mmCIF file of C-alpha atoms and ligand atoms in Angstrom:
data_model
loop_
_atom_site.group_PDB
_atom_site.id
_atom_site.type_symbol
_atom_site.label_atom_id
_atom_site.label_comp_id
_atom_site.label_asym_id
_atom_site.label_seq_id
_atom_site.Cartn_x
_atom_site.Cartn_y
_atom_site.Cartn_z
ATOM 1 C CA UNK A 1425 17.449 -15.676 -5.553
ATOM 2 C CA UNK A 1426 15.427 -12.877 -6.196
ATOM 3 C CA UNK A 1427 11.383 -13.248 -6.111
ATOM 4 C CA UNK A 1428 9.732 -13.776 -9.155
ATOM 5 C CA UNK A 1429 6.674 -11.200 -8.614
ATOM 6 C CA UNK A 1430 4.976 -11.783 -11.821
ATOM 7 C CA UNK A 1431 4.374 -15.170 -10.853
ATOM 8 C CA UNK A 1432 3.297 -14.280 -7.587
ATOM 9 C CA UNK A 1433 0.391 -12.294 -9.244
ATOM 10 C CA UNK A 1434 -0.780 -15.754 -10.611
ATOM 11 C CA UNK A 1435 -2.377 -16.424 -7.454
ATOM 12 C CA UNK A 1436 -5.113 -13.567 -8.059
ATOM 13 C CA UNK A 1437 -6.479 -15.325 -11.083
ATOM 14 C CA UNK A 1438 -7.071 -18.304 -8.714
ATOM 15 C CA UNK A 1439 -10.560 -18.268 -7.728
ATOM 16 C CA UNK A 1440 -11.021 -18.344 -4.184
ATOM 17 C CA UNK A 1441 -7.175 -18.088 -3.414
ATOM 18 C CA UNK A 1442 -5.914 -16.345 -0.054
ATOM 19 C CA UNK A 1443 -4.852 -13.543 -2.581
ATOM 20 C CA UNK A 1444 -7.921 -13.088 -4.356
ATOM 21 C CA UNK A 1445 -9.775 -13.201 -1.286
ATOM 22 C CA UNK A 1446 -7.364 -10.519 -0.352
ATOM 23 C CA UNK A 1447 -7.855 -8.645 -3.118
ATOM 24 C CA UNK A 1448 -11.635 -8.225 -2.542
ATOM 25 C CA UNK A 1449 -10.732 -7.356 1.051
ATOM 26 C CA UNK A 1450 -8.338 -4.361 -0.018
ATOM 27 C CA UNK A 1451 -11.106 -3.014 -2.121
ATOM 28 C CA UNK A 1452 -13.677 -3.058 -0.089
ATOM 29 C CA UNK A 1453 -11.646 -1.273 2.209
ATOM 30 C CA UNK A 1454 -10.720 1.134 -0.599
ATOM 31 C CA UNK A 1455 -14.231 2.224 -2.223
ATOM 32 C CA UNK A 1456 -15.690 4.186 0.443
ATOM 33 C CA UNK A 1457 -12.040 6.220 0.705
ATOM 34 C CA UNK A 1458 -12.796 6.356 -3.232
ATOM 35 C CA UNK A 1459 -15.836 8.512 -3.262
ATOM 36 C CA UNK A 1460 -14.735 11.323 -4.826
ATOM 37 C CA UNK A 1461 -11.435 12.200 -7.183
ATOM 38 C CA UNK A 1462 -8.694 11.924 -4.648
ATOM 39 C CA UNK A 1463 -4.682 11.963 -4.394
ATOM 40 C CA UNK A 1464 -3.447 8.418 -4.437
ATOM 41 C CA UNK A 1465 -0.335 6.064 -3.478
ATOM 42 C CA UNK A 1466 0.507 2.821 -3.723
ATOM 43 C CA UNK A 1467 3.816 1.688 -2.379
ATOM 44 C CA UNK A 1468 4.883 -1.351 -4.341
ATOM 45 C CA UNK A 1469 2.098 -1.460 -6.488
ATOM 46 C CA UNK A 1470 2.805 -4.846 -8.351
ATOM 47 C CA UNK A 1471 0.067 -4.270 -11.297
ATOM 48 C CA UNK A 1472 -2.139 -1.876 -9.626
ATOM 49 C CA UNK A 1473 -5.083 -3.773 -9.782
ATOM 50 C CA UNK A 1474 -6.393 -3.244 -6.350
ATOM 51 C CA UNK A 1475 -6.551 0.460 -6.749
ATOM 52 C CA UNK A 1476 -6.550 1.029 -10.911
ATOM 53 C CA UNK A 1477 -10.231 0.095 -11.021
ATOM 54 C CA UNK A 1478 -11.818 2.284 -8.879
ATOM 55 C CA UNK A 1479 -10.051 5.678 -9.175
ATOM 56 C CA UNK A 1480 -13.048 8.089 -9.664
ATOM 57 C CA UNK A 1481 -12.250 10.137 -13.015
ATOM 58 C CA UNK A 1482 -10.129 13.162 -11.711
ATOM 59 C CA UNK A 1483 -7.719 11.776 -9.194
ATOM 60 C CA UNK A 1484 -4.041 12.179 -9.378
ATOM 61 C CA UNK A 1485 -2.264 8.921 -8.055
ATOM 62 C CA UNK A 1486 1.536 7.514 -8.466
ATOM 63 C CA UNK A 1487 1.833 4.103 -8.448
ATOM 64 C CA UNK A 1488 5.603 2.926 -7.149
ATOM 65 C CA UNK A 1489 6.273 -0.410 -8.813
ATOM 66 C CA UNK A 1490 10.044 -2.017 -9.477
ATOM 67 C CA UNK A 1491 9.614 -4.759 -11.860
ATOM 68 C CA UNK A 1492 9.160 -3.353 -15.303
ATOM 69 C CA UNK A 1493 6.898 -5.786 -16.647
ATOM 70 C CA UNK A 1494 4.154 -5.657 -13.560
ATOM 71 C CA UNK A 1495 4.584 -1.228 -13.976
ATOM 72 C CA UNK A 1496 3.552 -2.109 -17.580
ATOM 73 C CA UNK A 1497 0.820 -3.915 -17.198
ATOM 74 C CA UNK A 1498 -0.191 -1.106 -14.798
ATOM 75 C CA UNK A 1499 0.529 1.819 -16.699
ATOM 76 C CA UNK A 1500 -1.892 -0.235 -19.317
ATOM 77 C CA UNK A 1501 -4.666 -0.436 -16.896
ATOM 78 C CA UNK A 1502 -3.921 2.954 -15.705
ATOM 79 C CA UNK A 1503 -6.514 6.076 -16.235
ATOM 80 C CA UNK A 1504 -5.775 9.228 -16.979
ATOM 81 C CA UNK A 1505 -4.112 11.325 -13.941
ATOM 82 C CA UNK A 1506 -2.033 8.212 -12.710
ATOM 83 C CA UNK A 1507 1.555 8.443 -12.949
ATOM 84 C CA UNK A 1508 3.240 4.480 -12.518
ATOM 85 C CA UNK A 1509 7.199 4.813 -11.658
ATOM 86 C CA UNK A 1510 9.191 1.944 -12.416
ATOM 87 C CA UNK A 1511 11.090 2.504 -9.361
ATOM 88 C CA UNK A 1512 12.011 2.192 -5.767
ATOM 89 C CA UNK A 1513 9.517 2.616 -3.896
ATOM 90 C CA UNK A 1514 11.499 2.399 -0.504
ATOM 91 C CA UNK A 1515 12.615 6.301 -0.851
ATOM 92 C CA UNK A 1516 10.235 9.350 -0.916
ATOM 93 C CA UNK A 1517 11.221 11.074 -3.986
ATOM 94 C CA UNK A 1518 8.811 9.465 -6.436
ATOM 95 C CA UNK A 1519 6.277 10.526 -4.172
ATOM 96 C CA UNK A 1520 6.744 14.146 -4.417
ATOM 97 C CA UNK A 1521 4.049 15.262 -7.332
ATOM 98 C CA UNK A 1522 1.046 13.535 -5.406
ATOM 99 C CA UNK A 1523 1.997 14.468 -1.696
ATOM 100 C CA UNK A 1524 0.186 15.157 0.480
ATOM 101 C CA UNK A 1525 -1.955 12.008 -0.374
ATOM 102 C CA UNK A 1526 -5.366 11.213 0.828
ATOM 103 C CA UNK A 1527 -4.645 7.783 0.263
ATOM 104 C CA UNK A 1528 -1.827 5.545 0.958
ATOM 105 C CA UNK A 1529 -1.714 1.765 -0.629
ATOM 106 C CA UNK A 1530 0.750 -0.653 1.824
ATOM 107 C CA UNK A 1531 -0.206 -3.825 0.646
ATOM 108 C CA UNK A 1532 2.167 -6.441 0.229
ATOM 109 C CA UNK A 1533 5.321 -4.495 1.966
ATOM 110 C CA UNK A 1534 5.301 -5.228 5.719
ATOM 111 C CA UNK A 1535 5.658 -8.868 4.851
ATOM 112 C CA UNK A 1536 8.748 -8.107 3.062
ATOM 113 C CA UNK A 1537 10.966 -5.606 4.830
ATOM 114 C CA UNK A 1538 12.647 -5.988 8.497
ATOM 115 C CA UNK A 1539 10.657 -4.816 10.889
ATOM 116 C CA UNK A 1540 12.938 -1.733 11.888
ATOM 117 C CA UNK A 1541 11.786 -0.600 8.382
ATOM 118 C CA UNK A 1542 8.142 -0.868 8.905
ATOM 119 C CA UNK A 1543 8.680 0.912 12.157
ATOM 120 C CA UNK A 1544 10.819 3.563 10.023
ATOM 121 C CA UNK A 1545 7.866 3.894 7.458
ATOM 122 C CA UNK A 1546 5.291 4.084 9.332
ATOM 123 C CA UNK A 1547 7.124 7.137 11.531
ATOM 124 C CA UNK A 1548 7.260 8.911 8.216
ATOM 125 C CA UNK A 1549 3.545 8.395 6.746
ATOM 126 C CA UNK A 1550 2.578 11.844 8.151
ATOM 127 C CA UNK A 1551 5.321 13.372 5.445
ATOM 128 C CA UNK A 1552 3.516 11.922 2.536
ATOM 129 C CA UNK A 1553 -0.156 12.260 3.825
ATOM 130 C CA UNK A 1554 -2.836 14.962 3.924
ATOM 131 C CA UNK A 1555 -4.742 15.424 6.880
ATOM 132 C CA UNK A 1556 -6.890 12.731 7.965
ATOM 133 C CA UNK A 1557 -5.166 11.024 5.015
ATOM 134 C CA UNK A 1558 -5.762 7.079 5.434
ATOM 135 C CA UNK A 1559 -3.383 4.252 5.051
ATOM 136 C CA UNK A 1560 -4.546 0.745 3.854
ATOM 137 C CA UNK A 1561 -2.216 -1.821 4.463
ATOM 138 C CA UNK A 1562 -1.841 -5.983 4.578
ATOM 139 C CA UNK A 1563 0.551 -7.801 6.573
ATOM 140 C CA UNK A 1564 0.118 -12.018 6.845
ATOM 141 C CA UNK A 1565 -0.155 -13.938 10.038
ATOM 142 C CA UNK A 1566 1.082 -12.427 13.067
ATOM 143 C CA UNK A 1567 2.984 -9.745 11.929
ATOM 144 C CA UNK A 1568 0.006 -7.853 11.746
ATOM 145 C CA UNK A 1569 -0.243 -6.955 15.584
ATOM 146 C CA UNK A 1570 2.771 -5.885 15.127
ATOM 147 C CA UNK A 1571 1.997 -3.680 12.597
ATOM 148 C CA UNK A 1572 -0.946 -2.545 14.362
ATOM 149 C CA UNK A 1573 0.642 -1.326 17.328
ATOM 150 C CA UNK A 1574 3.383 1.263 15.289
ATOM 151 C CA UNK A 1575 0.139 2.899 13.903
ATOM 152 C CA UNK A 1576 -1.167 3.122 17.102
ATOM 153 C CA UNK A 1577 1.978 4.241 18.452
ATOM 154 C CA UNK A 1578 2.554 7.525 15.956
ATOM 155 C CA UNK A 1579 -0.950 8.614 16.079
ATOM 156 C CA UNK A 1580 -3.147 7.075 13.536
ATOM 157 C CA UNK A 1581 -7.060 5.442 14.361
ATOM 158 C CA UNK A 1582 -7.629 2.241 13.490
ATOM 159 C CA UNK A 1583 -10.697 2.096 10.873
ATOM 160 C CA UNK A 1584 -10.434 -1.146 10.092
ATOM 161 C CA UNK A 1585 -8.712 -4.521 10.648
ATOM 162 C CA UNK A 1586 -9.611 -7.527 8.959
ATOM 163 C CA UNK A 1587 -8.927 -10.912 9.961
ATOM 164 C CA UNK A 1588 -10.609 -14.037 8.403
ATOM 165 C CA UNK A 1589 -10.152 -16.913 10.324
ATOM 166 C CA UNK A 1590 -9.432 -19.149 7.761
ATOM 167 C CA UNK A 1591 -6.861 -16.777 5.967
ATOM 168 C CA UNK A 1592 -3.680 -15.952 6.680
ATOM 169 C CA UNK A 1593 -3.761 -12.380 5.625
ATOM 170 C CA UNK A 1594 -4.629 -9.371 7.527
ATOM 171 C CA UNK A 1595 -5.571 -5.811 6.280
ATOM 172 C CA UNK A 1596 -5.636 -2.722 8.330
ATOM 173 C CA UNK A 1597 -7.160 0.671 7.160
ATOM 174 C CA UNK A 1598 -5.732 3.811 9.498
ATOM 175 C CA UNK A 1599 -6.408 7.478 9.391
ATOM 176 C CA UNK A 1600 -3.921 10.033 10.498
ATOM 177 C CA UNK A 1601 -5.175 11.633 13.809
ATOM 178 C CA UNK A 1602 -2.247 14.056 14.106
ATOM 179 C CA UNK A 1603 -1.539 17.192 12.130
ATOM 180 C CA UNK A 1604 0.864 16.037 8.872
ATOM 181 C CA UNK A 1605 4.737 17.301 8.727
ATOM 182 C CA UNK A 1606 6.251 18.322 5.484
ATOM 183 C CA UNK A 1607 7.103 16.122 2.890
ATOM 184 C CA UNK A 1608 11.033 15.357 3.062
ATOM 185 C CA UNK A 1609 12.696 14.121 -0.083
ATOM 186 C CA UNK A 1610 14.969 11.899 -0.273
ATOM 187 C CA UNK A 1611 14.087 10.089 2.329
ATOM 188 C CA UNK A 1612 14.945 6.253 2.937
ATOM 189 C CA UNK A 1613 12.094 4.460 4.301
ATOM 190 C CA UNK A 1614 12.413 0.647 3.860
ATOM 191 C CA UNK A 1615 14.655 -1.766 1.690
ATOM 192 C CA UNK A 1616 13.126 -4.894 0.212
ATOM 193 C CA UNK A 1617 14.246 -7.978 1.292
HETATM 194 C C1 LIG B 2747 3.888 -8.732 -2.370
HETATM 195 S S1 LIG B 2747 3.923 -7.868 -3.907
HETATM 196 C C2 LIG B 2747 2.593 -6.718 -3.667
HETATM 197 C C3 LIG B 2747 2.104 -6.098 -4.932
HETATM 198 C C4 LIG B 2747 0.822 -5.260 -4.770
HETATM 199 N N1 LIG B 2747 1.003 -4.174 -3.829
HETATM 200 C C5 LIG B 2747 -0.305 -6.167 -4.330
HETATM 201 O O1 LIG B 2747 -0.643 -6.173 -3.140
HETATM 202 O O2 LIG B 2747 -0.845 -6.846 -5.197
HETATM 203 C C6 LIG B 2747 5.350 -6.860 -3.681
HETATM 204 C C7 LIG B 2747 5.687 -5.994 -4.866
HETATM 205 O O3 LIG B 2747 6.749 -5.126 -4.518
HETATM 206 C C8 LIG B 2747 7.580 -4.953 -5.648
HETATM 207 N N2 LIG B 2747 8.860 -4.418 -5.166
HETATM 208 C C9 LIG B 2747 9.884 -5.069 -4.597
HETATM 209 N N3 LIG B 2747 10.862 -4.213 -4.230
HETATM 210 C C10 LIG B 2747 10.429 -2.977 -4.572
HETATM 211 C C11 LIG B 2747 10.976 -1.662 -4.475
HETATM 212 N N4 LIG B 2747 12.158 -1.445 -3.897
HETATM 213 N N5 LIG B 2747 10.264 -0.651 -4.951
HETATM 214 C C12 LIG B 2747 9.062 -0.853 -5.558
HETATM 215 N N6 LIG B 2747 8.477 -2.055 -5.666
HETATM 216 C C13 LIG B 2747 9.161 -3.109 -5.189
HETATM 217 C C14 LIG B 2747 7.612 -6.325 -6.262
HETATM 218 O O4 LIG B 2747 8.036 -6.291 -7.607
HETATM 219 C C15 LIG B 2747 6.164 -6.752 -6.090
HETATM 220 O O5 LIG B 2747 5.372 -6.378 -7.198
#
């Protein structure tokens, strides 16, 4: 049965909750990334609340989102300059008006596809970022060094890994070391399982 993701949003309102613990983790990691307009992404961007409230005034962002009513509540919560798709996220094409981004939002995706699509996406990051672009990212539990080590592997620096002991969930922040490629539509990076 398919995952009901408005419910999983719930969890945020929870006070203290691994996911609002999270949540705080994602933007700290965002604001200083956030100091100036910039060009956005968010891959599976349930309601966009990690990223939504900080956007200085002036950036251009596109917020990838499948389930219509958590792309509503974002487009709500959305400031000028930020496109939400109602969409699949797992292919490049919605992608196109904001790449190169300087920004890339993976949170809550590496959990959910097989790991030969993480690989996959990862590989193709340098298509949808600008240089020195940065890609923040959560994975739970042990995944993470998994995660960790494709980064590593197609030439991103690690900024930033977080790891509370008493949580299960893990956030990375990586910068692009390597020059970008060209941004390739159509292009199938992961399917949600
Ligand atoms: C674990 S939640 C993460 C949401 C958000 N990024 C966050 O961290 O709060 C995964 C989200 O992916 C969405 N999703 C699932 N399949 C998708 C697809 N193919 N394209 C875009 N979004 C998808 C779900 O509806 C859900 O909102």
């Amino acid at each position: 049965m398919a995952r009901d993701w408005v419910r999983w949003h719930d969890e945020y309102d929870v006070p203290g909750s691994s996911l609002a613990r999270r949540l705080e983790v994602v933007r700290d990691c965002l604001r200083p990334l956030l100091d100036r307009p910039r060009r956005v992404l968010s891959m599976c961007a349930g309601d966009g609340r990690d990223v939504l409230p900080l956007l200085p005034a002036g950036s251009q962002a596109v917020l990838v989102e499948w389930d219509p009513a958590l792309a509503a509540r974002a487009e709500q919560a959305a400031p000028a300059g930020v496109t939400v798709v109602t969409g699949d996220a797992g292919i490049t094409d919605p992608y196109a008006p904001v790449a190169p981004a300087e920004v890339v939002l993976a949170c809550g995706v590496f959990g959910n596809i097989p790991y030969a699509d993480t690989c996959r996406t990862i590989e193709a990051l340098p298509t949808l970022l600008a240089p020195g672009g940065t890609v923040v990212w959560t994975r739970a539990g042990a995944g993470a060094a998994e995660v960790r080590d494709v980064f590593a592997a197609n030439g991103f620096d690690e900024l930033a890994f977080h790891e509370p002991p008493d949580a299960r969930f893990r956030v990375g922040v990586h910068r692009l070391r390597r020059p970008p490629e060209p941004f390739v539509p159509g292009l199938r990076l992961f399917t949600f399982v």
